[in-house]
mmCIF file of C-alpha atoms in Angstrom:
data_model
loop_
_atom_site.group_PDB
_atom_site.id
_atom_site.type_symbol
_atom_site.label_atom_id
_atom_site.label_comp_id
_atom_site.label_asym_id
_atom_site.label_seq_id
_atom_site.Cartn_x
_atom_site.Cartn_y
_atom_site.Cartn_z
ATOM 1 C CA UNK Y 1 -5.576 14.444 21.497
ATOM 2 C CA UNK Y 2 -4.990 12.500 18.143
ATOM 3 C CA UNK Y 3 -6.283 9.446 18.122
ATOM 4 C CA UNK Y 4 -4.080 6.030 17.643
ATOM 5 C CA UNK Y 5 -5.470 2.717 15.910
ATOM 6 C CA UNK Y 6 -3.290 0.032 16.362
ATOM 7 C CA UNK Y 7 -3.884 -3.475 14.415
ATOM 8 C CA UNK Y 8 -1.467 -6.227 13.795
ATOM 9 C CA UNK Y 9 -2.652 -10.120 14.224
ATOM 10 C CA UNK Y 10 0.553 -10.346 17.128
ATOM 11 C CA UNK Y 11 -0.713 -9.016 20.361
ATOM 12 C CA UNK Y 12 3.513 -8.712 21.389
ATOM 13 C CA UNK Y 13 3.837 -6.088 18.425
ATOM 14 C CA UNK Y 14 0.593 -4.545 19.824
ATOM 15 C CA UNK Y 15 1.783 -4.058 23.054
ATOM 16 C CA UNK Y 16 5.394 -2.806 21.624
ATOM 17 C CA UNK Y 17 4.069 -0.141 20.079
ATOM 18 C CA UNK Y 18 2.161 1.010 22.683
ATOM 19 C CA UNK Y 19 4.762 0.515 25.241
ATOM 20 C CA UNK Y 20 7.409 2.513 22.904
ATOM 21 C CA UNK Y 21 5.735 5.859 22.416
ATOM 22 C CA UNK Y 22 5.358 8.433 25.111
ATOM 23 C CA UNK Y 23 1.997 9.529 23.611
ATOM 24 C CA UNK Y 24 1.330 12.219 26.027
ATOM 25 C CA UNK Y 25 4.447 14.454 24.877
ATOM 26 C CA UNK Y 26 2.737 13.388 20.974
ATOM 27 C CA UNK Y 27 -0.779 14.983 21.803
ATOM 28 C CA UNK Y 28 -1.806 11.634 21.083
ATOM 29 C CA UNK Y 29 -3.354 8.790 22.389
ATOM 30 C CA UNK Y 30 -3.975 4.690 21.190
ATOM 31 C CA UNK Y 31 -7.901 4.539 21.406
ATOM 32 C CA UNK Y 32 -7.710 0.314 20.631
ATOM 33 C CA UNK Y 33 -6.148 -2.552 19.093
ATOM 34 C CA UNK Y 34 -7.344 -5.104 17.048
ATOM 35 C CA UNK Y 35 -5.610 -8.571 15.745
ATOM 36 C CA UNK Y 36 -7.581 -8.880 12.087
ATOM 37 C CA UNK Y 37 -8.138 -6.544 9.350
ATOM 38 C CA UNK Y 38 -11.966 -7.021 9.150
ATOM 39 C CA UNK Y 39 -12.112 -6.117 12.922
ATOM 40 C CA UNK Y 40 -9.739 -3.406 12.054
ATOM 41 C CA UNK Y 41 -12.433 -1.894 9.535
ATOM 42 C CA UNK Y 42 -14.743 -1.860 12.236
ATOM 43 C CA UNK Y 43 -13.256 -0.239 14.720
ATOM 44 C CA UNK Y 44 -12.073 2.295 12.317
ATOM 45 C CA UNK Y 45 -15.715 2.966 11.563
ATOM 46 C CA UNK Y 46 -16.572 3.574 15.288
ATOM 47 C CA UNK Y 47 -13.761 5.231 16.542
ATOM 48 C CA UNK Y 48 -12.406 7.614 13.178
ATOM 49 C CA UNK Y 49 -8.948 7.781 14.215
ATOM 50 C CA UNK Y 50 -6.690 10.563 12.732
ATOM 51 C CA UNK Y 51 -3.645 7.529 12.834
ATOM 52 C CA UNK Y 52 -4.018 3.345 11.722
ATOM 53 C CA UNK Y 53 -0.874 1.861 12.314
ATOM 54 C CA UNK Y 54 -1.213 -1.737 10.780
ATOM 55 C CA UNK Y 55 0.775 -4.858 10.138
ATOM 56 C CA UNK Y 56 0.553 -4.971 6.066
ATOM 57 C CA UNK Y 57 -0.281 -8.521 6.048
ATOM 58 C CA UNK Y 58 -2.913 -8.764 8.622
ATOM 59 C CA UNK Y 59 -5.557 -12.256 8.700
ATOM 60 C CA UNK Y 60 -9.334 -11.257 6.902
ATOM 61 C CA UNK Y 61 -8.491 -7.982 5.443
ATOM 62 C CA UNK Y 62 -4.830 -7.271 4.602
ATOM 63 C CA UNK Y 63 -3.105 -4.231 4.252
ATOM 64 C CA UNK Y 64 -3.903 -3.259 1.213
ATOM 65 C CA UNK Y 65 -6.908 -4.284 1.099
ATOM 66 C CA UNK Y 66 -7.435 -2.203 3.892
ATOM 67 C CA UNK Y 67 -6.056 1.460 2.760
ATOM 68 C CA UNK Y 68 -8.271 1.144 -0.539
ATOM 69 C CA UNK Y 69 -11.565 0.869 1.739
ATOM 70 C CA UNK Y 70 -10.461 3.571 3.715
ATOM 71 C CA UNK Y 71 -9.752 5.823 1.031
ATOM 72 C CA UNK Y 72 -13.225 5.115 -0.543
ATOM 73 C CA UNK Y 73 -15.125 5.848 2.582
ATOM 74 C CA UNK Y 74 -15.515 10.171 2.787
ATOM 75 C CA UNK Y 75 -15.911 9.845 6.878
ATOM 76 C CA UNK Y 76 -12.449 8.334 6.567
ATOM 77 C CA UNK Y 77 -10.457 8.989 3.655
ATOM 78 C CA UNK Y 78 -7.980 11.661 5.674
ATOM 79 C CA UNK Y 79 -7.040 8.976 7.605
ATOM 80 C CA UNK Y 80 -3.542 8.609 8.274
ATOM 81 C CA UNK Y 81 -2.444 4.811 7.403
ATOM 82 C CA UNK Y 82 1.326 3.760 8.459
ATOM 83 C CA UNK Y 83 2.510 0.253 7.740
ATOM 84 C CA UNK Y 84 4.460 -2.115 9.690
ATOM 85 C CA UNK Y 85 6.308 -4.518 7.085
ATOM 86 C CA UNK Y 86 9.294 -7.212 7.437
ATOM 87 C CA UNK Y 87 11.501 -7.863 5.062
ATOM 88 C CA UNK Y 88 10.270 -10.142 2.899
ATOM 89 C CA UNK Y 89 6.948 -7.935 2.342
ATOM 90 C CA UNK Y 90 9.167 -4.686 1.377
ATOM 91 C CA UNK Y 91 7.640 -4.768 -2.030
ATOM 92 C CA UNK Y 92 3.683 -4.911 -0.725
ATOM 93 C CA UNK Y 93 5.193 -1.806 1.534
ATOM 94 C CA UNK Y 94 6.106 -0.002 -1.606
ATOM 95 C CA UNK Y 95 2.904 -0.743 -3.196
ATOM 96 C CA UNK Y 96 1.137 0.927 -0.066
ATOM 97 C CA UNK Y 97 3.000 4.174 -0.322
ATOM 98 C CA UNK Y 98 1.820 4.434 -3.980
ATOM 99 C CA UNK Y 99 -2.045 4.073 -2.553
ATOM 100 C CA UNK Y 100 -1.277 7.252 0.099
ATOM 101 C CA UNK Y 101 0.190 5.498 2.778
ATOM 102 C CA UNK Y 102 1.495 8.426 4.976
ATOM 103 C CA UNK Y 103 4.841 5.797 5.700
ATOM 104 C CA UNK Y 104 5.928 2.320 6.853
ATOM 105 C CA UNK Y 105 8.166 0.918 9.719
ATOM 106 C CA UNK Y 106 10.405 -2.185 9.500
ATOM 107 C CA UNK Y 107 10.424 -4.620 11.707
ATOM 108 C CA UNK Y 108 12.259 -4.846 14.353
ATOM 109 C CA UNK Y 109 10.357 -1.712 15.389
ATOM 110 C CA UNK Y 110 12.608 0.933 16.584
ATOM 111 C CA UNK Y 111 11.726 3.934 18.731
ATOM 112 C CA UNK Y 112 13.675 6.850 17.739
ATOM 113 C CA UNK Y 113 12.350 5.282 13.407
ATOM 114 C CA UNK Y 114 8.754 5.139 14.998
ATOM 115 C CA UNK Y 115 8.573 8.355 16.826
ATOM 116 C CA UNK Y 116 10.108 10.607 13.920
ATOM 117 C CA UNK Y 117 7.345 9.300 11.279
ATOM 118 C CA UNK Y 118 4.860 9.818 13.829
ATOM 119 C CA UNK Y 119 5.784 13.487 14.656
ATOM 120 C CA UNK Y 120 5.795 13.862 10.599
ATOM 121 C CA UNK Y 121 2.291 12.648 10.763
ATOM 122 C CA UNK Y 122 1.186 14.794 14.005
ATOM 123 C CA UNK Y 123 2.300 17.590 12.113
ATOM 124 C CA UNK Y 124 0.919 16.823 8.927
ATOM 125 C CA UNK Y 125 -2.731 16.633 10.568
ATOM 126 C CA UNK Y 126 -2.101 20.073 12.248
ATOM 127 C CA UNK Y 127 -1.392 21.089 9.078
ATOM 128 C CA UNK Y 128 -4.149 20.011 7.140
ATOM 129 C CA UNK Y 129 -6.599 21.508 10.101
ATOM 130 C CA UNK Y 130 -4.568 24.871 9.566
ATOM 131 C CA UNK Y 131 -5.396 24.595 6.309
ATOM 132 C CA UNK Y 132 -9.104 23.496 6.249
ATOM 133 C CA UNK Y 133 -9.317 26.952 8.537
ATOM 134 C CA UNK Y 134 -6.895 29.281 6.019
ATOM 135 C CA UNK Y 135 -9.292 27.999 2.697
ATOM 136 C CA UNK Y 136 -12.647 28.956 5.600
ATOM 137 C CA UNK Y 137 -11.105 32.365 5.776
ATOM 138 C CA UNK Y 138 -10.839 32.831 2.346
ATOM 139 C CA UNK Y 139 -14.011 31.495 1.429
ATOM 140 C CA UNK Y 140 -15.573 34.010 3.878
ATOM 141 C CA UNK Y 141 -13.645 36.635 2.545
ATOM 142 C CA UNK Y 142 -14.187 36.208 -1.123
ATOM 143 C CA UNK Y 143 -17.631 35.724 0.016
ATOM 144 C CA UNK Y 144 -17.659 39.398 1.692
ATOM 145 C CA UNK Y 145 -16.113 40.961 -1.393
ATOM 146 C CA UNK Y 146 -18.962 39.604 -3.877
ATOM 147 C CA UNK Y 147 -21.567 41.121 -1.550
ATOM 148 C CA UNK Y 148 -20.036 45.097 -1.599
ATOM 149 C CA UNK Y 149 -18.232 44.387 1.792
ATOM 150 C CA UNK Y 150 -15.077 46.197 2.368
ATOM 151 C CA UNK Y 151 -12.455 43.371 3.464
ATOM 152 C CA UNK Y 152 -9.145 44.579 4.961
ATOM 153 C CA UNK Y 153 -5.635 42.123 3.635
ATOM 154 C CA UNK Y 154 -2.258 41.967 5.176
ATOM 155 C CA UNK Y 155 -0.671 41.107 1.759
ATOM 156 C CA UNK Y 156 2.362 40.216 4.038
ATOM 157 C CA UNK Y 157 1.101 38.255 6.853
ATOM 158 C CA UNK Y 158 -1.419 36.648 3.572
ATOM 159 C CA UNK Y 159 1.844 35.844 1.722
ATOM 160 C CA UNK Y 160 3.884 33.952 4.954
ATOM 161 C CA UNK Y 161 1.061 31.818 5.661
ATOM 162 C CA UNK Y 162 0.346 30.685 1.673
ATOM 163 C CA UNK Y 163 4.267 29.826 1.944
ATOM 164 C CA UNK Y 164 4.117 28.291 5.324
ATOM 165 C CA UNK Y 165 0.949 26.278 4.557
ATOM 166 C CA UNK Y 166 3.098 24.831 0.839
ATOM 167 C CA UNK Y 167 5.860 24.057 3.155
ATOM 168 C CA UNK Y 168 3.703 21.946 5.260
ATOM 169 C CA UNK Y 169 2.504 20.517 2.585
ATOM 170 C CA UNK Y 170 5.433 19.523 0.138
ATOM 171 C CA UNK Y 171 7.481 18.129 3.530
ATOM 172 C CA UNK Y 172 4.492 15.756 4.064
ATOM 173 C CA UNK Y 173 4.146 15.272 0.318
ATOM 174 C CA UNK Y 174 7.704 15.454 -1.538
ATOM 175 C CA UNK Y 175 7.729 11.777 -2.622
ATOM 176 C CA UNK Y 176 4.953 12.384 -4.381
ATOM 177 C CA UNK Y 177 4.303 14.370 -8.231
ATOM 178 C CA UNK Y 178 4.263 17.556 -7.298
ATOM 179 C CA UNK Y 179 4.749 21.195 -8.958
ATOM 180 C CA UNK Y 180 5.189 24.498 -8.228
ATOM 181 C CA UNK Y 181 1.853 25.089 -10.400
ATOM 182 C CA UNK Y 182 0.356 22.215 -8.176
ATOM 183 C CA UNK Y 183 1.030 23.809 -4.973
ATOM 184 C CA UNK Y 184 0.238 27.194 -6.281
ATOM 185 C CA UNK Y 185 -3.213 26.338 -6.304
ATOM 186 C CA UNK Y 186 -3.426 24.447 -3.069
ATOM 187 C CA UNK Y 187 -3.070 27.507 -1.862
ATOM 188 C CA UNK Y 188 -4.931 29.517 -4.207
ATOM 189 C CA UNK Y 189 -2.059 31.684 -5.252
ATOM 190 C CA UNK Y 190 -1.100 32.809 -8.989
ATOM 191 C CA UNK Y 191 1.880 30.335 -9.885
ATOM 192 C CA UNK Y 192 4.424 33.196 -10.996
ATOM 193 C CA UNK Y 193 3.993 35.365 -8.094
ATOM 194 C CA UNK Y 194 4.248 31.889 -5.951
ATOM 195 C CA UNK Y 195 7.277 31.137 -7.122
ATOM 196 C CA UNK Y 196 8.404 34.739 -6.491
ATOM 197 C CA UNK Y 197 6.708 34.850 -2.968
ATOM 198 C CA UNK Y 198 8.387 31.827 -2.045
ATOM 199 C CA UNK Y 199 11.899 32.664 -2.345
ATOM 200 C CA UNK Y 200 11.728 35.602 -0.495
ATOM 201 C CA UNK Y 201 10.086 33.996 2.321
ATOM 202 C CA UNK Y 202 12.608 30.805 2.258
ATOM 203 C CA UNK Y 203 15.628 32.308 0.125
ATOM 204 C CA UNK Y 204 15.886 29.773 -2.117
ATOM 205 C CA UNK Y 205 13.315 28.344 -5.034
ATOM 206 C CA UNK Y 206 10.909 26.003 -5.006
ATOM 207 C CA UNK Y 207 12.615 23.176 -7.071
ATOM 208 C CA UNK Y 208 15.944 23.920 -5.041
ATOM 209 C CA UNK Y 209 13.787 23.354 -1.698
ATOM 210 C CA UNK Y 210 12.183 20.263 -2.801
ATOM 211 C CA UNK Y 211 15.128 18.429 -4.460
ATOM 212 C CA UNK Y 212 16.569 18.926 -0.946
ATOM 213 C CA UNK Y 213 14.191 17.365 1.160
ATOM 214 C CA UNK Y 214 13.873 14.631 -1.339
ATOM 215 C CA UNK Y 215 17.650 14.211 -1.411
ATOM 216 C CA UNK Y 216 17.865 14.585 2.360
ATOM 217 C CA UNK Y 217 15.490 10.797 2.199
ATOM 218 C CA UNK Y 218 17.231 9.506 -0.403
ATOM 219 C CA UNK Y 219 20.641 9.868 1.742
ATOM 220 C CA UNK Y 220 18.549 8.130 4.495
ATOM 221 C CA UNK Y 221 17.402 5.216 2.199
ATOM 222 C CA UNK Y 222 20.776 4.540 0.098
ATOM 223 C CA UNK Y 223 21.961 3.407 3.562
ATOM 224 C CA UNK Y 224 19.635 0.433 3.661
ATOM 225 C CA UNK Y 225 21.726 -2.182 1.941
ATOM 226 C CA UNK Y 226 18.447 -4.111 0.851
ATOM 227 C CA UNK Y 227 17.077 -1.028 -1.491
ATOM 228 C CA UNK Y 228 18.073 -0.759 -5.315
ATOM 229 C CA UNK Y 229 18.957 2.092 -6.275
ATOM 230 C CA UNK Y 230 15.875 2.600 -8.347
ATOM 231 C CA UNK Y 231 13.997 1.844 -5.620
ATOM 232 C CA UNK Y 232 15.723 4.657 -3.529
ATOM 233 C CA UNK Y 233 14.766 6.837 -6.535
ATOM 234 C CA UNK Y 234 11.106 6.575 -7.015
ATOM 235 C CA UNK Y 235 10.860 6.690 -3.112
ATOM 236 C CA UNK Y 236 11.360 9.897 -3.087
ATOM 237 C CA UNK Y 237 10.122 11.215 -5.856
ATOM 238 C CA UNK Y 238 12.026 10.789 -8.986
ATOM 239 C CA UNK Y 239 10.237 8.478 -11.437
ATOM 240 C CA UNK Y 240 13.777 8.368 -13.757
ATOM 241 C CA UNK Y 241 16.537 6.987 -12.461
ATOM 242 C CA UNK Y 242 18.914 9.111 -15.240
ATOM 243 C CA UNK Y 243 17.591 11.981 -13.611
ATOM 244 C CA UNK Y 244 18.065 10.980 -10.407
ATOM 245 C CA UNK Y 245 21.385 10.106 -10.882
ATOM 246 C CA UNK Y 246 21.770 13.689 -12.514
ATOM 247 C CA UNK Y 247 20.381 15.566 -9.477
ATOM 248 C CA UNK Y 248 22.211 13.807 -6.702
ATOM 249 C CA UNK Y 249 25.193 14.149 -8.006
ATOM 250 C CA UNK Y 250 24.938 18.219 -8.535
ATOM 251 C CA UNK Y 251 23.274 18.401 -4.943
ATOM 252 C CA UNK Y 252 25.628 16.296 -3.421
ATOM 253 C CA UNK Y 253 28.421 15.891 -5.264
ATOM 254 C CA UNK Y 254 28.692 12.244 -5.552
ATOM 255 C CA UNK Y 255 26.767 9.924 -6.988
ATOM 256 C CA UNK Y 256 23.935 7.477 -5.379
ATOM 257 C CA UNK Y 257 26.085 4.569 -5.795
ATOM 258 C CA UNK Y 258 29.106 6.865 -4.450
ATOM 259 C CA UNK Y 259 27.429 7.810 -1.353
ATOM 260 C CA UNK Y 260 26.641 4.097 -0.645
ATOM 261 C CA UNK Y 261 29.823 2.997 -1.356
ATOM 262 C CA UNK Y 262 30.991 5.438 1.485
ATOM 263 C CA UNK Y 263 32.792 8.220 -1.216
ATOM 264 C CA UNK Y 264 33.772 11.463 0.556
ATOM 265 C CA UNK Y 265 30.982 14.035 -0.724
ATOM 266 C CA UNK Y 266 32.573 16.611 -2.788
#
């Protein structure tokens, strides 16, 4: 079972998180609570959850404050961090994704927003165990071939998994700076024949796959009145707004400000 950290200094949101989630269908399960930052540390030392979810402005040890220790401890640093974040703190929430914050929820909590971003992070630790085992194998196997040992490859099955482990990776990932070249060598495959590799396995390219998922949450964020449109923009993953405009409008037909405004898409 994954295990569940939850800290916010109100005991009600506590318990409404807890009482939301049906952890058992998750594989996961809430291991504690705590109600201040400093005895969030703590417990984070000497339980090592795989998930923190935590209010971003939390009494001691904030938010923030919080994610940076975590990152700089190596027992912890894979941890997965989710904010919870009113209004009013939206811009310490953006701040947090930029420090590897897996994702943030708005209050007033709501299930269906809670339980999607927590799938996305069940199934981003999956992946990264699939992975830690896939780079083992290879190790092993690069390992056999330097000592004379014959070693047997399914170029095939080989290829599926490099593409299914990149597509794990850019849908946990595609808000971030990432390349094909990037990816490529997460999983230790030659760029070109990458990029060849994974069009045949998904029938499209790799910047045609990730502009979609990174349009697909840019549809989802345009309809939060409160968001600029830059803000929309460098949430998922486009550092220039010009471009962005560029991009959605080809993919979409419309532009951001379009789409918001309710235009039929093209």
């Amino acid at each position: 079972m994954i295990k569940v950290l939850i800290l916010d200094d109100e005991k009600p949101i506590c318990s409404l998180v807890k009482r939301l989630i049906p952890w058992d269908e998750l594989g996961m399960k809430p291991v504690g609570e705590a109600y201040d930052g400093e005895e969030g540390l703590k417990m984070i030392e000497r339980l090592h959850p795989e998930i923190v979810i935590t209010d971003i402005c939390m009494p001691g040890v904030n938010g923030l404050q919080m994610i940076d220790r975590i990152r700089k401890n190596k027992k912890n640093k894979d941890t997965i961090v989710i904010f919870i974040s009113g209004y009013d703190e939206f811009q310490y929430a953006r701040e947090a994704i930029r420090m590897e914050a897996f994702d943030y929820l708005l209050k007033p909590l709501e299930e269906a927003e809670m339980r999607r971003i927590l799938e996305r992070a069940r199934d981003a630790i999956l992946a990264r165990e699939k992975s830690s085992k896939y780079v083992s194998k290879l190790k092993t196997e690069i390992a056999k071939l330097s000592g004379g040992s014959e070693v047997e490859a399914d170029p095939v099955v080989s290829g599926k998994e490099s593409v299914r482990l990149a597509i794990d990776y850019i849908r946990n990932h595609y808000n971030e700076d990432i390349s094909l070249e990037m990816i490529a060598g997460k999983v230790f495959v030659n760029p070109a024949y990458f990029s060849q590799l994974f069009k045949k396995e998904t029938g499209c390219g790799f910047n045609d796959y990730l502009n979609s998922l990174r349009l697909e949450n840019a549809k989802i964020l345009l309809r939060q009145p409160f968001l600029k449109i830059n803000e929309v923009a460098d949430m998922s993953g486009y550092n220039s707004i010009a471009y962005f405009n560029r991009i959605f409008k080809k993919y979409v037909g419309v532009t951001p400000s379009e789409y918001r405004e309710g235009k039929p898409v093209q």
